[in-house]
DNA sequence: ATTGACTTGGCAACCGGTTGCATGATAGTT
DNA sequence: AACTATCATGCAACCGGTTGCCAAGTCAAT
């Protein structure tokens, strides 16, 4: 005995048992108002008794809607994503949608493969911090509803986390503490967020008349941050802002290795606020509502089911600075 | 213009264009060896030209296999799960399977809902640290291939992380450092892993002739750990082992708040090894191969597609202690 | 030339639903 | 009583594939 072709009752069996046509059973579930109260009751009774549930695959085939969506992220293990994934998943449930998860491992080719595989069996896709080119994304958006998180392309649905306000706060905060030379430790080169944050950082620093250094850590990992610590010290900056919390956490560790005291000798600011107070010292960071991002993306997607491609929606989420213990007055 | 009923070419169009029957097109993809080289070539040529790809939904309906599986976890945001999810996802890709992700938020009802929703559209399910009752799980296992991670039920497919060896190492390690009184800080009451770890801890401690205290933190969160620190101190133990790294990290922070030095005054051991060296001090912890668990689970699932229910497989993964800086000789 | 084995590809039924249209019954109108 | 609206339900085609079975064609052996 095996499962395939198992004992799930079909609509025909319910129809036979209830003495009605298959279409009537179908309607008893989807448009009960078109049937007599009694008929509906009888059908549902039989259905329950038989343990019948409409087969979603068959429904998908005949209606063209699967009630499934896909969520693609560059790296599930990066702490920025889990809260977002979780929020999106929960929100999707509210709309009775199941969500496929794809991890592209930061590689455009993999992301492409995943999307290709998902394309024909979902009602829509949410792409988080996509590493694909604008053209590729555009092409997919022609085939199905698609929402971007942290990627800004015209005439598409996107939710963006605007680092500028938080970055402005951070730089001002550091300037007020007396720092005159700041460093920005950047993350993945292909990341829209990284470009956006770096720009916001530079603009804010220029306005405050501060000297800036730029250090590239490439990957957004703890180890990569740790290795960058040395360069932060070498740059001569007395405070730094990292692309994200993971990198900042690594920098904290790297500085500790070098016996550089934080925040006494160097102040460190993170970005994302996904680590809470779990670092030591507790990290001052730019908080972005990643939970909100996930929820908004799903809502946006659902609102655009059946709509037309090339709709221009730009939902921007603000950020703000959360001050903890990794920043202090310049010695 | 919208997406539904879009311009995806169907098998009929390809057939017409290539001047063959639909069945021939189907076979050109699924059993090319039954056709002439030329026929296959011609069909594929036309298919490529039209941009045709078999519709997975239709395939699923007629074959009864969707090539989709589901992975259900209690909490995506708990750092133990992302690496596992990632590994599982990657492995699934090797078998050309798409994976649905479900987050039960540690609630049995939600887990049940998710499974019900997934049941009819996947070829199998992996349940990680399930909070359902044995009976419920058993019932689902009758309906579809199902693999358990960290849950031990007879006659089912399961991969277990055996904490005993690592726990043995940990307790021995602490005993050798001179600790005579240890505390275990437990996690979720309904967790199989928790019961298993606590038992292993007690047995090891008894063998070493050590005094033990048990402290309950309930939820496995940083905050919960932080709040437990006080009770660890109150217990009089000079070293503690926490249910998992997250809890341990919280305890570290809580102890720091209380100005108790780690490892000088109290030693702390975690479990899972998912935080690497990111804690301060770097956490001594019991390493379990969560990546391997994810991979093995998928392989097990795939191997049992089309098999029969009630197969008894118990794949046990060993653990070992990773010594870092949160443990030291008793003062 | 006849026969039989084997290969190739078409026919048509099937997977399990949905839905436009038709039908017959019931109720309401004059 | 005849005539039409209205409503509940059934019929049958359709979604886009897969697959068991059969017919026609090829080729070699008798």
XYZ file of C-alpha atoms (C1' of nucleotides) in Angstrom:
722
model
C 0.000 0.000 0.000
C 1.267 3.433 -0.815
C 0.038 7.003 -0.888
C -0.127 7.861 -4.541
C -3.706 7.917 -5.743
C -4.640 7.441 -2.114
C -8.091 7.404 -0.686
C -8.904 11.069 -0.863
C -12.543 11.219 -1.934
C -13.261 13.189 -5.091
C -16.022 15.542 -5.984
C -17.698 12.780 -8.000
C -17.967 10.509 -5.010
C -19.542 13.244 -2.951
C -21.934 14.028 -5.801
C -22.962 10.409 -6.170
C -23.435 9.949 -2.466
C -25.486 13.119 -2.160
C -27.457 12.403 -5.290
C -26.518 15.637 -7.063
C -24.331 16.708 -9.965
C -20.634 17.418 -9.530
C -21.253 21.036 -10.358
C -23.622 21.260 -7.440
C -21.001 19.998 -5.063
C -18.552 22.478 -6.469
C -21.036 25.293 -5.940
C -21.893 24.144 -2.448
C -18.335 25.153 -1.601
C -17.665 28.111 -3.827
C -21.023 29.836 -4.260
C -23.454 28.428 -1.710
C -25.793 31.374 -2.220
C -26.718 29.978 -5.594
C -28.119 26.820 -4.003
C -30.963 25.994 -1.644
C -30.088 25.946 2.000
C -31.081 22.297 2.129
C -28.964 21.277 -0.825
C -25.915 22.990 0.588
C -26.516 21.402 3.955
C -26.911 17.941 2.466
C -23.822 18.234 0.305
C -21.682 19.573 3.108
C -22.958 16.838 5.375
C -21.953 14.143 2.921
C -18.655 15.887 2.287
C -17.805 16.003 5.944
C -18.826 12.415 6.414
C -16.566 11.325 3.563
C -13.806 13.678 4.646
C -13.881 15.478 1.335
C -11.839 18.575 0.668
C -11.531 20.205 -2.756
C -8.255 19.271 -4.380
C -6.229 22.488 -4.677
C -4.273 21.196 -7.641
C -7.405 20.566 -9.655
C -8.760 23.923 -8.585
C -5.576 25.586 -9.666
C -5.721 23.964 -13.062
C -9.259 24.927 -13.840
C -9.271 28.388 -12.330
C -5.752 29.366 -13.207
C -5.076 30.472 -9.646
C -3.089 28.320 -7.267
C -3.393 30.346 -4.069
C 0.337 29.891 -3.700
C 2.994 32.545 -3.772
C 6.766 32.505 -3.649
C 9.194 34.436 -1.505
C 12.796 34.586 -2.630
C 15.623 35.810 -0.414
C 19.397 35.896 -0.892
C 20.212 34.095 2.349
C 17.791 32.608 4.835
C 20.487 32.475 7.469
C 21.177 36.199 7.457
C 19.324 37.481 10.529
C 17.687 40.252 8.558
C 15.482 37.806 6.667
C 13.887 35.435 9.163
C 11.689 38.073 10.812
C 10.660 39.285 7.385
C 9.954 35.765 6.167
C 7.962 35.039 9.220
C 5.883 38.190 8.920
C 5.239 37.557 5.247
C 4.251 33.985 5.899
C 1.830 34.990 8.590
C 0.278 37.697 6.470
C -0.053 35.297 3.557
C -1.993 32.940 5.791
C -4.520 35.688 6.401
C -5.219 35.607 2.688
C -5.185 31.821 2.702
C -2.062 31.637 0.604
C 0.732 29.107 0.960
C 4.258 30.354 0.491
C 7.166 28.766 -1.286
C 10.544 29.799 0.029
C 13.582 30.181 -2.182
C 17.150 30.864 -1.089
C 19.303 32.202 -3.887
C 22.555 32.116 -1.932
C 23.153 35.641 -3.267
C 23.646 34.195 -6.757
C 21.720 35.675 -9.673
C 21.718 32.353 -11.570
C 20.146 30.509 -8.709
C 17.599 33.224 -8.240
C 16.759 32.934 -11.891
C 16.376 29.160 -11.679
C 14.146 29.430 -8.666
C 11.905 31.978 -10.314
C 11.656 29.923 -13.454
C 10.637 26.942 -11.407
C 8.094 28.901 -9.404
C 6.740 30.990 -12.240
C 4.156 28.614 -13.576
C 2.758 27.505 -10.273
C 2.264 30.612 -8.199
C -0.047 33.580 -8.287
C 2.737 35.973 -7.513
C 6.223 36.504 -6.174
C 7.978 38.629 -3.600
C 11.640 39.246 -4.306
C 13.698 40.394 -1.355
C 16.957 42.205 -2.055
C 17.083 40.687 -5.505
C 20.462 40.245 -7.145
C 18.998 40.055 -10.652
C 19.350 42.773 -13.258
C 16.552 45.255 -13.817
C 15.845 43.664 -17.176
C 15.479 40.188 -15.765
C 13.186 41.376 -13.020
C 11.153 43.307 -15.516
C 10.733 40.208 -17.643
C 9.389 38.204 -14.739
C 7.071 41.016 -13.794
C 5.474 40.692 -17.225
C 4.643 37.072 -16.510
C 3.197 37.394 -13.035
C 2.502 39.819 -10.203
C 5.792 40.650 -8.570
C 6.683 42.750 -5.559
C 10.184 43.919 -4.753
C 11.578 44.587 -1.329
C 14.652 46.783 -1.227
C 15.009 47.265 -4.916
C 13.853 50.352 -6.710
C 12.703 49.923 -10.299
C 10.212 52.199 -12.020
C 6.736 50.969 -12.838
C 6.893 48.087 -10.462
C 5.480 47.272 -7.057
C 8.122 47.829 -4.440
C 8.546 48.389 -0.764
C 11.674 50.208 0.176
C 13.373 50.754 3.437
C 14.659 54.273 3.338
C 17.849 54.370 5.341
C 18.299 58.116 4.895
C 16.425 59.354 7.977
C 18.080 56.822 10.267
C 21.457 57.450 8.676
C 21.023 61.170 9.122
C 20.241 60.565 12.802
C 23.251 58.298 13.180
C 25.692 60.717 11.623
C 24.279 63.607 13.600
C 24.478 61.530 16.756
C 28.131 60.764 16.099
C 28.926 64.374 15.203
C 27.342 65.541 18.421
C 29.534 63.105 20.289
C 32.490 64.909 18.792
C 33.538 62.523 16.039
C 35.067 64.279 13.037
C 36.112 61.335 10.915
C 33.693 58.487 10.146
C 34.028 55.278 8.170
C 31.342 53.380 6.289
C 31.840 49.625 6.022
C 29.925 48.492 2.978
C 28.251 45.164 2.238
C 27.466 43.303 -0.999
C 28.387 45.399 -4.005
C 25.272 44.381 -5.923
C 22.939 45.324 -3.134
C 20.586 48.207 -3.668
C 20.395 48.761 0.075
C 24.141 49.060 0.288
C 24.308 51.695 -2.425
C 21.446 53.534 -0.810
C 22.950 53.487 2.646
C 26.369 54.540 1.484
C 24.944 57.492 -0.368
C 22.820 58.519 2.596
C 25.902 58.241 4.789
C 28.018 60.406 2.520
C 25.370 63.061 2.153
C 24.785 63.247 5.868
C 28.507 63.422 6.585
C 29.025 66.133 4.001
C 26.273 68.222 5.522
C 27.939 67.899 8.892
C 31.300 68.700 7.368
C 32.883 65.431 8.463
C 35.707 63.499 6.934
C 34.727 60.069 5.602
C 36.464 56.803 4.716
C 34.948 53.898 2.851
C 35.801 50.313 3.588
C 34.500 47.383 1.606
C 33.615 44.145 3.356
C 31.820 42.603 0.386
C 29.884 39.804 1.987
C 27.559 40.537 4.808
C 28.816 38.072 7.389
C 30.192 38.101 10.883
C 33.592 36.905 9.704
C 33.810 39.506 7.013
C 33.114 42.179 9.609
C 35.719 40.820 11.911
C 38.331 41.029 9.212
C 37.370 44.616 8.432
C 38.066 45.823 11.958
C 41.730 46.271 11.203
C 40.976 48.516 8.265
C 38.586 50.553 10.329
C 41.359 51.267 12.798
C 43.835 51.930 9.993
C 41.504 54.457 8.392
C 41.924 56.726 11.362
C 38.178 57.106 11.823
C 36.940 57.293 15.397
C 33.512 55.911 14.579
C 32.048 53.687 11.897
C 28.690 52.783 10.462
C 28.348 49.265 9.069
C 26.094 48.123 6.256
C 24.215 45.855 8.606
C 24.122 44.446 12.112
C 25.893 41.251 11.210
C 28.838 43.153 9.860
C 28.760 45.476 12.866
C 28.768 42.510 15.191
C 31.826 41.170 13.417
C 33.537 44.523 13.666
C 32.823 44.587 17.389
C 34.550 41.235 17.729
C 37.432 42.275 15.490
C 38.018 45.399 17.507
C 37.955 43.394 20.715
C 40.624 41.122 19.210
C 42.739 44.187 18.527
C 42.133 45.388 22.075
C 40.395 48.499 20.837
C 37.678 49.464 23.306
C 34.159 50.108 22.072
C 32.752 52.666 22.542
C 35.646 54.345 24.393
C 38.108 54.341 21.496
C 35.862 53.676 18.516
C 32.093 53.946 18.200
C 30.212 51.441 16.067
C 26.745 51.754 14.506
C 24.878 48.914 12.820
C 21.908 48.805 10.527
C 18.702 46.728 10.604
C 18.245 46.298 14.342
C 17.815 42.573 14.119
C 20.124 41.598 16.935
C 18.417 43.522 19.689
C 20.696 43.878 22.692
C 22.397 40.576 22.073
C 25.736 42.055 21.141
C 28.331 43.202 23.556
C 28.319 46.084 23.965
C 24.667 46.419 22.917
C 24.705 47.837 19.417
C 23.543 51.301 18.472
C 21.796 50.686 15.199
C 19.461 52.026 12.551
C 16.126 50.357 12.943
C 14.107 49.420 9.909
C 10.765 47.767 10.135
C 11.559 44.506 8.426
C 8.427 42.922 9.803
C 6.345 45.689 8.307
C 8.190 45.252 5.016
C 7.131 41.631 4.826
C 3.536 42.395 5.610
C 3.241 45.313 3.268
C 4.760 43.308 0.445
C 2.154 40.602 0.785
C -0.704 43.070 0.917
C 0.634 44.840 -2.111
C 0.892 41.557 -3.958
C -2.613 40.483 -3.109
C -4.052 43.856 -4.017
C -2.523 43.460 -7.427
C -3.658 39.960 -8.236
C -5.558 40.273 -11.472
C -4.342 43.793 -11.969
C -2.077 44.797 -14.784
C 1.704 44.753 -14.967
C 3.625 48.016 -14.947
C 1.813 49.539 -12.003
C 3.995 52.005 -10.180
C 3.807 51.710 -6.396
C 6.609 52.863 -4.173
C 5.939 52.114 -0.531
C 8.650 53.658 1.588
C 9.309 52.685 5.188
C 11.210 55.132 7.320
C 14.072 54.279 9.649
C 15.305 55.735 12.889
C 18.270 55.426 15.169
C 18.200 53.250 18.260
C 20.916 54.294 20.638
C 22.446 51.605 22.812
C 25.955 51.209 24.145
C 28.318 50.982 21.183
C 28.565 54.725 20.685
C 30.044 57.336 23.002
C 31.801 60.683 23.013
C 35.129 60.777 21.275
C 37.995 60.526 23.680
C -4.204 43.292 -19.888
C -3.597 41.025 -16.974
C -1.742 37.827 -16.146
C -4.405 35.271 -15.621
C -4.727 32.968 -18.570
C -1.610 34.653 -19.874
C 0.256 33.811 -23.008
C 1.993 30.679 -21.861
C 1.867 28.303 -24.816
C 0.204 24.962 -24.194
C 1.090 21.499 -25.299
C -1.595 21.671 -27.973
C -0.030 24.697 -29.597
C 3.324 23.007 -29.723
C 1.731 19.871 -31.136
C -0.084 21.796 -33.850
C 2.991 23.779 -34.782
C 5.158 20.668 -34.941
C 2.518 18.668 -36.754
C 2.306 15.893 -34.170
C -0.138 14.720 -31.517
C -0.160 16.160 -28.023
C 0.951 12.835 -26.654
C 4.036 13.012 -28.800
C 4.969 16.378 -27.378
C 4.446 15.033 -23.908
C 6.698 12.080 -24.648
C 9.339 14.259 -26.234
C 9.817 15.659 -22.751
C 9.151 12.717 -20.491
C 10.255 9.656 -22.451
C 12.294 10.807 -25.446
C 13.687 7.304 -25.914
C 10.294 6.174 -27.169
C 10.494 8.576 -30.098
C 12.740 9.001 -33.091
C 15.660 11.299 -32.667
C 14.263 13.521 -35.400
C 10.815 13.762 -33.860
C 12.226 14.703 -30.503
C 14.479 17.262 -32.077
C 11.680 18.824 -34.069
C 9.339 19.005 -31.104
C 11.936 20.472 -28.806
C 12.863 22.957 -31.459
C 9.299 24.172 -31.789
C 8.903 24.160 -28.035
C 11.931 26.308 -27.516
C 10.866 28.653 -30.265
C 7.458 29.092 -28.658
C 8.922 29.257 -25.182
C 6.924 26.255 -24.073
C 7.393 24.651 -20.678
C 5.159 21.907 -19.318
C 2.671 23.307 -16.848
C 3.536 21.817 -13.453
C -0.010 22.166 -12.190
C -1.412 20.124 -15.027
C 1.362 17.608 -14.584
C 0.595 17.350 -10.913
C -3.047 16.747 -11.597
C -2.561 13.997 -14.081
C 0.367 12.251 -12.448
C -0.632 12.770 -8.848
C 2.799 14.116 -7.989
C 3.417 17.792 -7.549
C 7.176 17.822 -7.034
C 6.538 20.099 -4.096
C 7.201 19.397 -0.471
C 6.528 21.279 2.741
C 8.804 22.128 5.633
C 7.192 23.158 8.902
C 9.124 24.736 11.753
C 8.023 26.220 15.090
C 9.777 29.543 14.612
C 11.693 30.720 11.588
C 13.359 33.427 13.606
C 14.988 31.055 16.090
C 18.589 30.829 14.873
C 18.541 27.049 15.043
C 16.180 26.815 12.082
C 17.513 29.033 9.305
C 20.613 26.920 8.616
C 18.451 23.815 8.627
C 15.867 25.407 6.344
C 18.556 26.534 4.020
C 20.185 23.131 3.849
C 16.871 21.420 3.277
C 15.933 23.852 0.574
C 19.191 23.362 -1.215
C 18.961 19.605 -1.009
C 15.396 19.692 -2.274
C 16.580 21.618 -5.287
C 18.895 18.750 -6.136
C 15.820 16.599 -6.482
C 14.034 19.354 -8.375
C 11.530 19.903 -5.609
C 10.077 23.227 -4.522
C 9.562 23.748 -0.831
C 6.712 25.370 1.005
C 7.655 26.883 4.325
C 5.327 26.939 7.305
C 5.899 28.675 10.625
C 3.703 27.301 13.385
C 4.710 29.899 15.959
C 5.117 26.968 18.372
C 1.341 26.469 18.346
C -0.089 23.007 17.675
C -3.289 24.451 16.162
C -1.397 26.490 13.634
C 0.800 23.561 12.784
C -2.309 21.525 12.201
C -3.834 24.164 9.962
C -0.685 24.441 7.932
C -0.446 20.707 7.423
C -4.074 20.484 6.424
C -3.527 23.183 3.894
C -0.372 21.584 2.529
C -1.542 17.998 2.657
C -3.298 17.841 -0.676
C -0.712 19.649 -2.700
C 2.629 18.220 -1.718
C 4.422 14.935 -2.199
C 5.662 14.917 1.363
C 6.355 16.868 4.502
C 9.232 17.465 6.889
C 8.194 18.396 10.404
C 10.852 20.035 12.502
C 10.480 19.923 16.283
C 6.778 19.324 15.897
C 4.485 20.410 18.717
C 1.683 18.083 17.638
C 0.647 14.967 19.523
C 1.910 11.565 18.426
C -1.593 10.675 17.279
C -1.958 13.730 15.101
C 1.416 13.184 13.519
C 0.597 9.560 12.947
C -2.615 10.510 11.188
C -0.805 12.803 8.785
C 1.795 10.152 8.143
C -0.977 7.893 6.869
C -1.909 10.469 4.285
C 1.513 11.318 2.924
C 5.215 10.673 3.313
C 6.349 12.468 6.437
C 9.755 12.890 8.022
C 10.303 14.110 11.546
C 13.284 16.025 12.794
C 13.823 15.958 16.533
C 10.807 13.911 17.406
C 10.959 10.213 18.120
C 7.888 8.180 17.198
C 7.985 4.488 16.360
C 7.387 3.310 12.838
C 8.027 6.664 11.307
C 10.833 8.311 9.389
C 12.822 10.480 11.737
C 16.172 12.138 12.070
C 17.228 12.776 15.602
C 19.952 14.839 17.058
C 21.289 12.856 19.949
C 22.461 15.298 22.547
C 23.770 12.595 24.851
C 27.362 12.371 23.606
C 27.803 16.140 23.554
C 26.078 16.485 26.897
C 28.334 13.822 28.344
C 31.341 15.746 27.054
C 30.007 18.992 28.472
C 29.357 17.628 31.936
C 32.707 15.873 32.002
C 34.394 19.040 30.845
C 32.755 21.009 33.663
C 33.545 18.329 36.233
C 37.179 18.350 35.183
C 37.204 22.096 35.679
C 36.214 21.439 39.264
C 32.512 22.268 39.184
C 30.472 20.223 41.659
C 27.050 21.773 41.251
C 25.506 22.279 37.800
C 22.209 23.761 36.639
C 20.213 22.914 33.541
C 18.093 25.714 32.088
C 15.310 24.097 30.150
C 13.413 25.319 27.098
C 9.904 24.658 25.762
C 8.129 22.061 27.872
C 6.580 20.357 24.846
C 9.882 19.980 23.062
C 11.247 16.508 22.554
C 14.761 17.904 22.333
C 14.365 19.567 25.682
C 13.263 16.382 27.407
C 16.059 14.509 25.739
C 18.724 17.007 26.704
C 17.577 17.281 30.265
C 17.663 13.537 30.702
C 21.105 13.286 29.154
C 22.265 16.054 31.450
C 20.925 14.351 34.562
C 22.391 11.001 33.653
C 25.796 12.454 32.938
C 25.770 14.469 36.150
C 24.750 11.448 38.199
C 27.575 9.409 36.744
C 29.992 12.137 37.726
C 28.399 12.397 41.133
C 27.493 16.047 40.751
C 24.706 18.023 42.333
C 22.128 19.344 39.867
C 19.505 22.077 39.810
C 16.811 22.501 37.199
C 15.582 25.875 36.073
C 12.743 26.364 33.660
C 12.898 29.163 31.113
C 9.941 27.934 29.048
C 10.357 29.853 25.837
C 13.575 29.639 23.961
C 14.375 33.303 23.597
C 17.124 35.706 24.468
C 14.906 37.585 26.886
C 13.779 34.451 28.609
C 17.409 33.489 29.137
C 18.235 36.876 30.478
C 15.510 36.598 33.061
C 16.724 33.160 34.112
C 20.196 34.392 35.033
C 19.043 35.438 38.453
C 17.730 31.980 39.201
C 20.940 30.414 37.994
C 22.849 32.460 40.508
C 20.283 31.739 43.231
C 20.574 28.005 42.640
C 24.104 28.070 43.893
C 25.413 26.251 40.822
C 28.817 27.320 39.541
C 28.113 26.268 35.973
C 25.027 25.844 33.815
C 24.022 24.181 30.597
C 21.224 25.851 28.668
C 18.689 24.192 26.400
C 19.994 26.112 23.428
C 22.352 28.864 22.341
C 19.719 31.546 22.324
C 18.910 30.891 25.937
C 22.603 30.695 26.776
C 23.204 34.012 25.093
C 20.446 35.528 27.198
C 21.931 34.042 30.334
C 25.290 35.541 29.444
C 23.668 38.946 29.192
C 21.673 38.441 32.389
C 24.784 37.480 34.292
C 26.592 40.515 32.938
C 23.697 42.660 34.216
C 24.163 41.101 37.637
C 27.900 41.753 37.436
C 28.631 38.045 37.622
C 31.751 37.315 35.553
C 31.682 34.553 32.937
C 33.556 32.274 32.997
C 35.375 33.392 36.164
C 32.415 33.094 38.511
C 29.988 30.996 36.525
C 30.566 28.860 33.444
C 27.899 28.695 30.740
C 27.386 26.044 28.073
C 24.934 26.357 25.185
C 23.499 23.866 22.785
C 23.193 23.888 18.958
C 26.280 25.879 18.040
C 24.400 28.257 15.833
C 25.909 31.474 17.068
C 29.518 30.654 16.324
C 31.810 33.002 18.198
C 29.386 35.877 18.048
C 28.657 35.921 21.748
C 30.804 37.563 24.358
C 32.512 35.647 25.750
C 32.460 33.163 22.870
C 30.143 30.384 23.912
C 31.189 26.852 24.739
C 28.411 24.813 23.207
C 27.215 21.410 22.125
C 27.402 21.225 18.382
C 24.720 19.393 16.471
C 24.810 19.127 12.740
C 21.631 20.996 11.943
C 22.685 21.368 8.343
C 23.110 17.620 8.071
C 19.728 17.137 9.716
C 18.053 19.170 7.001
C 19.806 17.319 4.237
C 19.224 13.873 5.639
C 15.555 14.606 6.169
C 15.082 15.504 2.531
C 16.933 12.433 1.308
C 14.896 10.257 3.602
C 11.713 11.812 2.322
C 12.636 11.384 -1.306
C 13.726 7.796 -0.763
C 10.302 7.088 0.626
C 8.179 8.658 -2.064
C 5.932 5.912 -3.293
C 6.925 3.692 -0.405
C 4.555 2.600 2.278
C 3.602 4.324 5.505
C 4.791 2.909 8.806
C 8.390 2.425 7.807
C 10.686 2.617 10.770
C 13.834 4.638 10.154
C 15.739 6.268 12.950
C 18.639 8.313 11.700
C 20.657 9.567 14.635
C 23.150 12.393 14.392
C 25.787 12.615 17.094
C 26.825 15.761 18.890
C 30.085 16.951 20.385
C 31.314 19.728 22.580
C 32.941 22.814 21.152
C 34.969 24.548 23.800
C 35.248 28.317 23.577
C 35.540 30.929 26.283
C 32.466 30.719 28.439
C 33.754 27.885 30.590
C 36.677 27.870 32.974
C 37.954 26.296 36.174
C 35.863 26.936 39.223
C 37.246 29.737 41.332
C 5.168 -12.863 -51.114
C 3.765 -13.935 -46.358
C 4.371 -13.695 -41.623
C 5.756 -12.057 -37.275
C 8.454 -9.028 -34.121
C 9.298 -4.526 -33.136
C 8.983 0.442 -33.428
C 6.654 4.845 -33.846
C 3.109 7.874 -32.925
C -1.963 8.842 -32.656
C -6.524 8.259 -30.213
C -9.104 8.952 -26.400
C -9.885 8.495 -21.618
C -8.513 10.321 -17.415
C -6.784 13.412 -13.329
C -10.547 16.590 -10.233
C -12.192 20.328 -10.324
C -15.012 25.046 -12.593
C -18.381 27.461 -15.218
C -21.421 29.083 -19.311
C -25.541 27.728 -20.808
C -29.812 25.095 -20.909
C -33.773 23.094 -18.625
C -37.507 22.434 -15.761
C -39.950 23.897 -11.825
C -41.944 27.360 -9.109
C -43.935 31.690 -8.312
C -45.942 35.931 -9.809
C -48.676 38.620 -13.153
C -52.685 39.737 -15.838
C -55.678 29.652 -17.215
C -52.016 31.096 -19.874
C -47.532 33.591 -19.809
C -43.405 35.076 -18.145
C -39.701 35.921 -14.603
C -36.876 33.799 -11.409
C -34.362 30.363 -9.396
C -32.135 25.832 -8.448
C -29.728 22.362 -10.648
C -27.807 19.575 -14.347
C -25.096 19.001 -18.746
C -20.970 19.184 -20.950
C -16.908 21.520 -22.290
C -12.718 22.994 -20.544
C -8.084 23.706 -17.831
C -3.163 21.225 -19.708
C -1.130 17.696 -19.235
C -0.256 11.796 -19.053
C -0.686 7.139 -20.522
C -2.819 2.485 -21.922
C -3.872 0.678 -26.012
C -3.978 0.168 -30.885
C -2.862 0.800 -35.908
C 0.334 1.545 -39.338
C 4.921 1.096 -40.869
C 9.645 -1.125 -41.084
C 12.463 -4.879 -41.518
C 14.129 -9.504 -41.446
C 13.325 -14.253 -41.689
C 10.884 -18.018 -43.855
